[in-house]
Coordinates of N, CA and C in Angstrom, one line a residue:
X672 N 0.8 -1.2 0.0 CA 0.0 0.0 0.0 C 0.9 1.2 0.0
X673 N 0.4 2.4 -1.0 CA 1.2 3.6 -1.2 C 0.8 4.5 0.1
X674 N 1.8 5.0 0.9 CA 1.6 6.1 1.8 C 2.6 7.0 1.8
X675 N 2.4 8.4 2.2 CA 3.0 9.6 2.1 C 3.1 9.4 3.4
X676 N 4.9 9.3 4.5 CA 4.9 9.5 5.3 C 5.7 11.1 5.9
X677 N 5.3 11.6 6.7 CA 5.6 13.0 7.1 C 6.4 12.7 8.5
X678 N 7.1 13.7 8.6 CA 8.0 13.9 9.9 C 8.8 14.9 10.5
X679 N 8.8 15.5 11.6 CA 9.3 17.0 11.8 C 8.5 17.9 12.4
X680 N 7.0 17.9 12.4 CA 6.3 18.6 13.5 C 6.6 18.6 15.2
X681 N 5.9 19.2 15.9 CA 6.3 19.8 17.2 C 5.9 20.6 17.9
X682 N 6.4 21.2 18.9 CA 6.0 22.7 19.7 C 7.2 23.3 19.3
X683 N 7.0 24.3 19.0 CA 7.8 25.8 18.8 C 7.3 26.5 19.0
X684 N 8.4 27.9 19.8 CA 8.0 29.3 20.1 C 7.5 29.7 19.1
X685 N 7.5 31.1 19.1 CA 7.1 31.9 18.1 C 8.5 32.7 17.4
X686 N 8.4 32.7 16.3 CA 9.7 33.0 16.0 C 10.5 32.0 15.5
X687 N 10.1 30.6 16.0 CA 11.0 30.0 15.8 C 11.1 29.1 14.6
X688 N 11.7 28.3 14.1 CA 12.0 27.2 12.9 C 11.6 25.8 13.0
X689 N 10.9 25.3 12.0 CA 10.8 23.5 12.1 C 10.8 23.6 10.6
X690 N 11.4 22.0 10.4 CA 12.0 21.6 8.8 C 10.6 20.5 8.9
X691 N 9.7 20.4 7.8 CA 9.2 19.2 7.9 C 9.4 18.4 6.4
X692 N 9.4 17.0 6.8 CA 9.4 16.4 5.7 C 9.2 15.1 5.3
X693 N 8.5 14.8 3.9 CA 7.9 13.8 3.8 C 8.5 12.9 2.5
X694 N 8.3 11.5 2.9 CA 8.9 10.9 1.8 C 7.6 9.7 1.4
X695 N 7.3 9.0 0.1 CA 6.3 7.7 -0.1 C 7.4 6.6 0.1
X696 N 5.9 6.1 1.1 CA 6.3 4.3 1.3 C 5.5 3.8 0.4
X697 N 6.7 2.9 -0.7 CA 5.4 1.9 -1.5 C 5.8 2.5 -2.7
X698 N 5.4 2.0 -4.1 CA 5.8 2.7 -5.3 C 4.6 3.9 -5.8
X699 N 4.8 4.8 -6.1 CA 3.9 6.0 -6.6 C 4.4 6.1 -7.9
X700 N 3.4 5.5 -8.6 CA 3.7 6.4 -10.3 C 3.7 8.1 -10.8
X701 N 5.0 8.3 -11.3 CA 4.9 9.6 -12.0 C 4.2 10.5 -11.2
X702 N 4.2 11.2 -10.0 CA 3.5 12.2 -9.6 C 3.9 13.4 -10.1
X703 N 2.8 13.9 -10.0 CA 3.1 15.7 -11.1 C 3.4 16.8 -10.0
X704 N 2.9 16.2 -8.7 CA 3.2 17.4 -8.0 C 3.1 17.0 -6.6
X705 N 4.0 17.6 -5.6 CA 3.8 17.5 -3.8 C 3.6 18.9 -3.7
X706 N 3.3 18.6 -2.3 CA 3.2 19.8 -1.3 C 2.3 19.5 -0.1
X707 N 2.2 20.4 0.8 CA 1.8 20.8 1.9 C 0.5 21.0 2.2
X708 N -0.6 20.8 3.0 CA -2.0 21.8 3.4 C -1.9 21.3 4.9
X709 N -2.4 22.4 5.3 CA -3.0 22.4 6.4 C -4.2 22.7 7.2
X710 N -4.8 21.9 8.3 CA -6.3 22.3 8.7 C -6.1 22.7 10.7
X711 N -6.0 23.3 10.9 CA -6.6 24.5 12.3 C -7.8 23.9 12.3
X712 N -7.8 23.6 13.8 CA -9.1 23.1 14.6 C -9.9 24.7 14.4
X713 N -11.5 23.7 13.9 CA -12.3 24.5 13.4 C -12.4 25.5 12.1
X714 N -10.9 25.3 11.2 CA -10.7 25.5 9.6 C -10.7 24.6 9.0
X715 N -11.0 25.1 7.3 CA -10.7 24.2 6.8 C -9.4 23.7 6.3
X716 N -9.2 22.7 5.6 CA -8.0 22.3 5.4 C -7.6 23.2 3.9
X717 N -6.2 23.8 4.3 CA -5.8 25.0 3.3 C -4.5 24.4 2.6
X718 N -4.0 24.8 1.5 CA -3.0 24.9 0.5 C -2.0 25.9 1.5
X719 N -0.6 25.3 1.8 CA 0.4 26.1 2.0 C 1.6 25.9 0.9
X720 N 1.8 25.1 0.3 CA 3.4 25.4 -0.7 C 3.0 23.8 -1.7
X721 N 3.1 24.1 -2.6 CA 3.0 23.2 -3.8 C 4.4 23.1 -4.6
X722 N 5.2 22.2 -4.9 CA 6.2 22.1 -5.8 C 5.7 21.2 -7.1
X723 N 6.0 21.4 -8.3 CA 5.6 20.3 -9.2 C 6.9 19.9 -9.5
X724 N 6.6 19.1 -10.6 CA 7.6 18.4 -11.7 C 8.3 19.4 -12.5
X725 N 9.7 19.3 -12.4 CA 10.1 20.8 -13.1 C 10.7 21.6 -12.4
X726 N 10.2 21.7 -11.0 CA 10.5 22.7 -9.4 C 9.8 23.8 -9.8
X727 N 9.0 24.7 -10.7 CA 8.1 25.4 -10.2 C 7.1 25.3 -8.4
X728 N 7.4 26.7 -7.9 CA 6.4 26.5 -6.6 C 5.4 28.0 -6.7
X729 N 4.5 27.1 -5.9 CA 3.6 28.5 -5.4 C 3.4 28.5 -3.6
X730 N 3.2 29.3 -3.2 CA 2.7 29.8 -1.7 C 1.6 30.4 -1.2
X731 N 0.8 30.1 0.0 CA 0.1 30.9 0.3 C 0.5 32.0 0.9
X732 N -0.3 33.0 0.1 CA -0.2 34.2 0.5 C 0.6 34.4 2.2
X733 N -0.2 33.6 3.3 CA 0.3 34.1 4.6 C 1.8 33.2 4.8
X734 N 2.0 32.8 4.2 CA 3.4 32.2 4.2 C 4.7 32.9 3.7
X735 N 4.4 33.4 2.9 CA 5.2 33.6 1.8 C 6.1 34.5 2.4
X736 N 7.7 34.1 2.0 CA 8.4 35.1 2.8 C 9.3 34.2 3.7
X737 N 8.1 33.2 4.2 CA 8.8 32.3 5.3 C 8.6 30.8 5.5
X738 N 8.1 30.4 4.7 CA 8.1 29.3 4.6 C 8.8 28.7 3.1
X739 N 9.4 28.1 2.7 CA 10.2 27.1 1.5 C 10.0 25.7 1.1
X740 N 9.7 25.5 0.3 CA 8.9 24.3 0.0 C 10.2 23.9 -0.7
X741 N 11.0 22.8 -1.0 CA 12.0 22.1 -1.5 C 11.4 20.4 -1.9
X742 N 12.5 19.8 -2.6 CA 12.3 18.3 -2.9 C 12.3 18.1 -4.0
X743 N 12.3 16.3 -4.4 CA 12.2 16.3 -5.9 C 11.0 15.2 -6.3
X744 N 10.4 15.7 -6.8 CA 8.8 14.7 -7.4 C 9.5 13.7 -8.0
X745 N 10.4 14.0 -8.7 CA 10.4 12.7 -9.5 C 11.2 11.5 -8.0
X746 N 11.5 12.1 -7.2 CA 12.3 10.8 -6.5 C 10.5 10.5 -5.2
X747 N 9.7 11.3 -5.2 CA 8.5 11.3 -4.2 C 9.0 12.0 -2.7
X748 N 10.0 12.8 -3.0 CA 10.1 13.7 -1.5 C 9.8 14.9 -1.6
X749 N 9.4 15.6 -0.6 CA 9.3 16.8 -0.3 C 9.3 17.5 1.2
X750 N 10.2 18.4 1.1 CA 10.2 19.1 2.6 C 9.8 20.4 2.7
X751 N 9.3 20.8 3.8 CA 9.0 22.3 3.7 C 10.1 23.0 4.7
X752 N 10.6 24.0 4.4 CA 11.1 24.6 5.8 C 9.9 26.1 6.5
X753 N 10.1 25.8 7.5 CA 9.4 26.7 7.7 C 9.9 27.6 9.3
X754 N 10.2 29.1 8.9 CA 11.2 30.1 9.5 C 10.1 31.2 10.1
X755 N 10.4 31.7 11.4 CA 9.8 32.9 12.0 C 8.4 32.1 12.1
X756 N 8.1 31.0 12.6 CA 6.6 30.8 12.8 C 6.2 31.7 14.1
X757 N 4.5 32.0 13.6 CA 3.9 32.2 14.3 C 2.5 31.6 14.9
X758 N 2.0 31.9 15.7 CA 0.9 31.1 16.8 C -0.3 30.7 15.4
X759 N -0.6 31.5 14.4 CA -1.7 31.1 13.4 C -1.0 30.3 12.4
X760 N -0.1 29.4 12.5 CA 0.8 28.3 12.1 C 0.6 27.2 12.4
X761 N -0.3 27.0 13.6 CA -0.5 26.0 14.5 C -1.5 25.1 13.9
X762 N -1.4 23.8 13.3 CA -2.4 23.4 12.3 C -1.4 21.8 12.5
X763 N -2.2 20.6 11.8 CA -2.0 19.8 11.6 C -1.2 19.8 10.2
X764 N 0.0 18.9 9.3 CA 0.0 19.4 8.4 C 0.0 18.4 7.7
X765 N -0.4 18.5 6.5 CA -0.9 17.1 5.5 C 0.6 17.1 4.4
X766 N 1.0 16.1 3.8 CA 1.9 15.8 2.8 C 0.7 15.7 1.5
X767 N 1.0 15.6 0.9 CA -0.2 15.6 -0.2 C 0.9 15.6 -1.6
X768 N 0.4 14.4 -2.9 CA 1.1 14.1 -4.1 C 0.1 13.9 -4.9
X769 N 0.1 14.2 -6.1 CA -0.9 14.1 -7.0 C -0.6 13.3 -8.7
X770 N -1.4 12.3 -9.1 CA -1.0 11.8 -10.5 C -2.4 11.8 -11.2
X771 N -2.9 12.1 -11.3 CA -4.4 12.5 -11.0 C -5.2 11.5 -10.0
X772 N -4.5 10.8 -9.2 CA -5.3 10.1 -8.0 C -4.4 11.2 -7.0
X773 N -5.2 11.9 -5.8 CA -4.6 12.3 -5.1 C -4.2 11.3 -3.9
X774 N -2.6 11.4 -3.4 CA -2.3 10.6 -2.2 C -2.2 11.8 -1.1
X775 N -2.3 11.4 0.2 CA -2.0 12.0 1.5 C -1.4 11.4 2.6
X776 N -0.8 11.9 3.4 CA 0.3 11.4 4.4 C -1.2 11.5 5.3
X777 N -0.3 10.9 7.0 CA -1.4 11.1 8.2 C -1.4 12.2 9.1
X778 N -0.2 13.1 8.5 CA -0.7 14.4 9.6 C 0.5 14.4 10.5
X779 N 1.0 15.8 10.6 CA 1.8 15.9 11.6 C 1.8 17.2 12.3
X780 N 1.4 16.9 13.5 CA 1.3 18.4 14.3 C 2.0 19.8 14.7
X781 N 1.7 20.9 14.5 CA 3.1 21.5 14.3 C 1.9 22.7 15.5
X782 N 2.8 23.1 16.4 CA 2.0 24.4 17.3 C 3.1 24.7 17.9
X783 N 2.5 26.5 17.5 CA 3.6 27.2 17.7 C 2.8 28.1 18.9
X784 N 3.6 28.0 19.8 CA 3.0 28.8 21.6 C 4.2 29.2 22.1
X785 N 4.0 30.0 22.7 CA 4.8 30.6 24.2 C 4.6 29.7 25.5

C-alpha cells in the first residue's frame, strides 16, 4: 500500500523554525506534484506550498516570505522549511502528491505557543 509519510512537527516558540518532511512508502507512479496543506481546529484544510515536476512552486499568501517548500517529485520527497513561525501556524500538516489520483500522508502536528 502507497503512503505519504511525514516527519518533523512539534511545539515551537514563536519565531521560531521546524523543517518538515515527507517521503512515499510503497511505489507511486509519475507524480506531477507534492506539497503541503493544512487544517486549524475548526478550519478548513488550506494549501500552504506546492512544488511540481520541473521545481516550479507556489505559496500561500500568509506564508510567503517564510516558509520554502524544497524536494524532488520525481524521487517522491518533499520538505517544507518553515522560519519565524507564528501562533496562526498551528495546524495539523498534511503531505499531499498528485497523479491525477490524489495521495495523503497522516498528519503531523506543528503548534507554535509561548
Amino acid at each position: 500500500q502507497v503512503q505519504l509519510v511525514e516527519s518533523g512537527g512539534g511545539l515551537i516558540q514563536p519565531g521560531g523554525s521546524l523543517r518538515l518532511s515527507c517521503a512515499a512508502s510503497g511505489s507511486i507512479f509519475s507524480l506531477n506534484a507534492m506539497g503541503w496543506f493544512r487544517q486549524a481546529p475548526g478550519k478548513q484544510r488550506e494549501l500552504v506550498a506546492v512544488i511540481r515536476h520541473g521545481g516550479s512552486t507556489n505559496y500561500a499568501d500568509a506564508v510567503k516570505g517564510r516558509f520554502t517548500i524544497s524536494g524532488d517529485v520525481n524521487k517522491n520527497t518533499v520538505y517544507l522549511q518553515m522560519n519565524n513561525l507564528k501562533p496562526d501556524d498551528t495546524a495539523v500538516y498534511y503531505c499531499w502528491g498528485v497523479n491525477g489520483y490524489n495521495y495523503w500522508g497522516q498528519g503531523t502536528q506543528v503548534t507554535v505557543s509561548s
